Tab-separated table of C-alpha atoms in Angstrom:
chain	number	residue	atom	x	y	z
B	225	MET	CA	126.281	100.515	110.005
B	226	SER	CA	122.645	99.619	110.691
B	227	GLU	CA	120.508	99.231	107.568
B	228	PRO	CA	116.919	98.774	108.785
B	229	HIS	CA	115.307	99.992	105.570
B	230	LEU	CA	117.328	97.656	103.363
B	231	GLY	CA	116.537	94.837	105.771
B	232	ALA	CA	112.837	95.637	105.623
B	233	LEU	CA	112.978	95.635	101.814
B	234	ASP	CA	114.562	92.189	101.744
B	235	ALA	CA	111.995	90.877	104.239
B	236	PHE	CA	109.132	92.203	102.109
B	237	LEU	CA	110.482	90.742	98.864
B	238	SER	CA	110.770	87.329	100.508
B	239	SER	CA	107.216	87.512	101.883
B	240	ARG	CA	104.055	86.077	100.338
B	241	ALA	CA	103.258	89.387	98.627
B	242	GLY	CA	106.798	90.035	97.439
B	243	PRO	CA	106.970	88.032	94.195
B	244	GLY	CA	104.050	89.820	92.496
B	245	TRP	CA	105.141	93.344	93.307
B	246	GLY	CA	108.799	92.373	93.044
B	247	ALA	CA	108.466	92.038	89.261
B	248	LEU	CA	108.070	95.818	88.982
B	249	PRO	CA	111.192	97.538	87.591
B	250	PHE	CA	111.394	99.588	90.794
B	251	PHE	CA	112.238	96.414	92.699
B	252	ARG	CA	113.786	94.334	89.928
B	253	ASP	CA	116.218	96.896	88.552
B	254	GLY	CA	117.595	98.473	91.721
B	255	PRO	CA	115.760	101.757	92.472
B	256	ALA	CA	114.180	100.304	95.616
B	257	ARG	CA	117.599	99.524	97.062
B	258	LEU	CA	118.879	102.991	96.179
B	259	VAL	CA	115.971	104.658	97.984
B	260	CYS	CA	116.385	102.409	101.021
B	261	ARG	CA	120.119	103.091	101.182
B	262	GLU	CA	119.352	106.810	101.221
B	263	LEU	CA	116.780	106.317	103.981
B	264	ASP	CA	119.321	104.391	106.033
B	265	ARG	CA	121.911	107.116	105.447
B	266	LEU	CA	119.460	109.794	106.594
B	267	ALA	CA	118.433	107.767	109.631
B	268	THR	CA	122.077	107.223	110.626
B	269	ALA	CA	122.596	110.984	110.370
B	270	GLY	CA	119.773	111.543	112.860
B	271	THR	CA	116.748	112.161	110.629
B	272	HIS	CA	113.485	110.877	112.113
B	273	ILE	CA	111.887	108.943	109.252
B	274	LEU	CA	108.246	107.849	109.245
B	275	PRO	CA	106.784	105.272	109.204
B	276	PRO	CA	109.190	102.903	110.991
B	277	ALA	CA	111.296	100.852	108.586
B	278	SER	CA	109.400	97.678	109.492
B	279	GLU	CA	106.144	99.290	108.259
B	280	LEU	CA	107.442	100.938	105.099
B	281	TRP	CA	106.006	98.265	102.767
B	282	THR	CA	102.733	97.669	104.635
B	283	ALA	CA	100.463	98.601	101.695
B	284	PHE	CA	102.147	96.079	99.394
B	285	ALA	CA	102.510	93.402	102.067
B	286	LEU	CA	98.826	93.490	103.049
B	287	THR	CA	97.514	93.759	99.485
B	288	PRO	CA	99.327	91.473	97.019
B	289	LEU	CA	99.156	92.485	93.362
B	290	ASP	CA	96.785	89.665	92.420
B	291	ALA	CA	94.396	90.635	95.256
B	292	VAL	CA	93.938	94.343	94.428
B	293	LYS	CA	90.339	95.398	93.805
B	294	VAL	CA	90.565	99.119	94.595
B	295	VAL	CA	93.473	101.565	94.468
B	296	ILE	CA	93.331	104.704	96.618
B	297	LEU	CA	96.208	107.097	96.031
B	298	GLY	CA	97.614	109.375	98.712
B	299	GLN	CA	100.579	111.735	98.652
B	300	ASP	CA	102.899	110.844	101.537
B	301	PRO	CA	102.647	109.525	105.110
B	302	TYR	CA	101.454	111.638	108.019
B	303	PRO	CA	104.469	113.518	109.425
B	304	THR	CA	103.246	113.211	113.019
B	305	PRO	CA	105.131	110.480	114.923
B	306	GLY	CA	102.861	107.584	115.842
B	307	HIS	CA	100.326	108.179	113.062
B	308	ALA	CA	101.771	106.702	109.855
B	309	HIS	CA	102.055	102.932	109.483
B	310	GLY	CA	102.454	102.380	105.767
B	311	LEU	CA	98.882	102.753	104.478
B	312	ALA	CA	97.728	105.919	102.716
B	313	PHE	CA	95.273	107.974	104.819
B	314	SER	CA	95.333	105.348	107.598
B	315	CYS	CA	96.205	106.607	111.064
B	316	LEU	CA	97.265	104.962	114.293
B	317	GLY	CA	97.575	106.524	117.718
B	318	ALA	CA	95.326	108.393	120.102
B	319	GLY	CA	93.929	111.872	119.693
B	320	PRO	CA	91.906	113.551	116.936
B	321	LEU	CA	91.961	112.028	113.472
B	322	PRO	CA	93.731	113.984	110.714
B	323	ALA	CA	91.412	116.412	108.942
B	324	SER	CA	91.499	114.539	105.614
B	325	LEU	CA	90.589	111.261	107.273
B	326	ARG	CA	87.703	112.875	109.154
B	327	ARG	CA	86.278	114.084	105.850
B	328	ILE	CA	86.770	110.652	104.276
B	329	PHE	CA	84.785	109.118	107.118
B	330	ARG	CA	82.101	111.807	106.798
B	331	GLU	CA	81.713	111.005	103.101
B	332	LEU	CA	81.708	107.277	103.856
B	333	SER	CA	78.907	107.709	106.389
B	334	ASP	CA	76.863	109.913	104.058
B	335	ASP	CA	77.463	107.650	101.051
B	336	LEU	CA	76.564	104.347	102.687
B	337	GLY	CA	74.238	105.558	105.447
B	338	THR	CA	76.423	104.014	108.134
B	339	MET	CA	77.684	105.212	111.487
B	340	PRO	CA	81.011	107.067	111.226
B	341	ARG	CA	84.074	104.911	111.714
B	342	ARG	CA	85.780	105.430	115.039
B	343	SER	CA	89.184	103.942	114.250
B	344	GLY	CA	91.566	105.564	111.806
B	345	ASP	CA	93.316	102.241	111.201
B	346	LEU	CA	92.389	101.126	107.669
B	347	THR	CA	94.103	97.755	107.845
B	348	ASP	CA	90.733	96.070	107.292
B	349	TRP	CA	90.400	97.834	103.935
B	350	ALA	CA	93.870	96.698	102.853
B	351	ALA	CA	93.093	93.108	103.841
B	352	GLN	CA	90.067	93.138	101.517
B	353	GLY	CA	92.032	94.269	98.466
B	354	VAL	CA	92.207	98.059	98.815
B	355	LEU	CA	95.724	99.191	97.900
B	356	LEU	CA	96.258	102.286	100.057
B	357	LEU	CA	99.231	103.645	98.163
B	358	ASN	CA	101.132	106.824	98.897
B	359	ALA	CA	103.121	108.418	96.062
B	360	ALA	CA	106.022	108.576	98.528
B	361	LEU	CA	106.285	105.831	101.121
B	362	SER	CA	108.359	107.848	103.571
B	363	VAL	CA	108.482	111.299	105.137
B	364	GLU	CA	110.478	113.161	107.775
B	365	ALA	CA	108.821	113.904	111.099
B	366	GLY	CA	107.306	117.365	110.989
B	367	ARG	CA	108.166	117.906	107.291
B	368	ALA	CA	105.261	116.912	105.044
B	369	GLY	CA	106.395	116.253	101.483
B	370	ALA	CA	110.069	115.959	102.411
B	371	HIS	CA	110.563	112.723	100.440
B	372	LEU	CA	108.369	113.360	97.413
B	373	ARG	CA	111.524	113.714	95.278
B	374	LEU	CA	113.485	110.903	96.843
B	375	GLY	CA	112.745	108.483	94.006
B	376	TRP	CA	109.390	107.032	95.059
B	377	GLN	CA	107.308	108.403	92.158
B	378	ALA	CA	108.287	105.621	89.752
B	379	LEU	CA	106.933	103.032	92.182
B	380	ALA	CA	103.524	104.705	92.298
B	381	ASP	CA	103.398	104.914	88.489
B	382	GLN	CA	104.439	101.293	88.036
B	383	SER	CA	102.010	100.044	90.680
B	384	VAL	CA	99.027	101.776	89.088
B	385	ALA	CA	100.031	100.498	85.645
B	386	ALA	CA	100.509	96.943	86.944
B	387	VAL	CA	97.047	96.814	88.526
B	388	SER	CA	95.533	98.271	85.366
B	389	ALA	CA	97.250	95.661	83.176
B	390	ARG	CA	95.756	92.664	84.980
B	391	GLY	CA	92.776	90.826	83.588
B	392	SER	CA	90.450	91.456	86.529
B	393	ALA	CA	88.364	94.578	87.068
B	394	ALA	CA	89.573	97.277	89.441
B	395	VAL	CA	88.552	100.676	90.753
B	396	PHE	CA	90.963	103.602	90.935
B	397	ILE	CA	89.989	106.348	93.384
B	398	LEU	CA	91.935	109.499	92.564
B	399	TRP	CA	91.587	112.314	95.084
B	400	GLY	CA	93.244	115.601	94.201
B	401	ASP	CA	95.251	116.829	91.236
B	402	LYS	CA	98.409	114.857	92.026
B	403	ALA	CA	96.498	111.574	92.110
B	404	ARG	CA	94.414	112.482	89.064
B	405	ALA	CA	97.593	113.045	87.056
B	406	ARG	CA	97.986	109.238	87.011
B	407	LYS	CA	94.662	108.653	85.254
B	408	PRO	CA	96.412	108.139	81.858
B	409	LEU	CA	98.063	105.033	83.359
B	410	VAL	CA	94.655	103.370	83.831
B	411	ASP	CA	93.030	101.352	81.061
B	412	PRO	CA	89.528	102.701	80.258
B	413	ARG	CA	87.943	99.323	81.047
B	414	HIS	CA	88.463	100.048	84.744
B	415	LEU	CA	86.380	102.455	86.813
B	416	VAL	CA	88.131	105.712	87.701
B	417	ILE	CA	86.529	107.861	90.396
B	418	GLU	CA	87.909	111.401	90.521
B	419	SER	CA	87.287	114.311	92.851
B	420	ALA	CA	89.037	116.956	94.876
B	421	HIS	CA	91.358	115.882	97.661
B	422	PRO	CA	89.530	115.186	100.951
B	423	SER	CA	91.610	117.817	102.717
B	424	PRO	CA	89.483	120.777	103.873
B	425	LEU	CA	92.171	122.967	102.273
B	426	ALA	CA	91.518	121.605	98.786
B	427	ALA	CA	90.880	124.370	96.267
B	428	ARG	CA	87.996	122.515	94.605
B	429	GLY	CA	85.148	121.389	96.784
B	430	ASP	CA	83.609	118.369	95.041
B	431	PHE	CA	84.894	115.650	97.374
B	432	LEU	CA	81.852	115.591	99.654
B	433	GLY	CA	78.966	114.043	97.760
B	434	SER	CA	81.177	112.188	95.274
B	435	LYS	CA	80.025	108.786	96.666
B	436	PRO	CA	83.230	106.878	95.889
B	437	PHE	CA	82.485	103.948	98.190
B	438	SER	CA	79.100	102.949	96.806
B	439	ARG	CA	80.265	103.529	93.226
B	440	ALA	CA	83.296	101.308	93.785
B	441	ASN	CA	81.186	98.537	95.247
B	442	ARG	CA	78.668	98.649	92.412
B	443	HIS	CA	81.482	98.258	89.889
B	444	LEU	CA	83.026	95.345	91.776
B	445	ALA	CA	79.671	93.573	92.100
B	446	ALA	CA	78.885	94.137	88.415
B	447	ASN	CA	82.151	92.376	87.585
B	448	GLY	CA	81.532	89.402	89.850
B	449	LEU	CA	83.821	90.544	92.665
B	450	GLN	CA	83.035	90.746	96.348
B	451	PRO	CA	82.345	94.373	97.332
B	452	ILE	CA	84.422	96.022	100.060
B	453	ASP	CA	83.073	96.181	103.598
B	454	TRP	CA	84.108	99.781	104.234
B	455	GLY	CA	83.010	99.486	107.865
C-alpha cells in the first residue's frame, strides 16, 4: 500500500529543519506517524487530501525552529484544489485570492503604505522566519475543517510553546478566537498581536487598522533582529 504521507514525514525529519522541530513530543512520541497513517488510509480509500503529501510540512521545512521570528496562526488549509501548499493563508494557483488573504493584503498595504501584493504565495515570508502555521495541516477537498479533530491540535500547541521557550524575541500574531485561545502558551516577554480573524465573515471587526506588520517589525528591530520584508 502506498504511504505518501508517512514518506513525506520521514523526508521532513531527515531534512535540515527536521531536528529542531523533531524534538517536539508530536514527532518524538509517535502522534505524527499516527496522523500520517490515517491520512494515507483516507487517501487510499479515495479521499482527496490537501495539500499534497509532499507539501504537508512546508511551514516547518521553510522555517526551522531556531529561525522563527514571527508566528502567524491559521486554522486549516484552503479546501480548494491547487490553492493550499502547506503555509497558513498562503495561496497558489490562478484566479481571485481567497477573501481572508485579500483583507490581509489590504491591511498590509494600509499599515506599511505599500502597493498591494499581487501574489498570494507567502513563501518569501516563511523564508525570512515567519512560521505560517495552521492548527490542522490537512483538509479534505471541498470540506473546510474536516481534519481539525484528526490529531493536529497538539502540534500547534507544542510549536507555539517551543517558539515561546527560546531565548530570542518573537512575535505571535493571533487572528480570531481560535488562534487567540493559544495566548496562554506565550511567555509575556514576547509580543502578542491580537485581533479578529481577517475573514470578512468575522463577528468582530477590529482586524482592519490593527497594524500587525509594522508593530511586529518594531518589536523585532527593538530586540536587535532584522525586520520582515512583508513585500
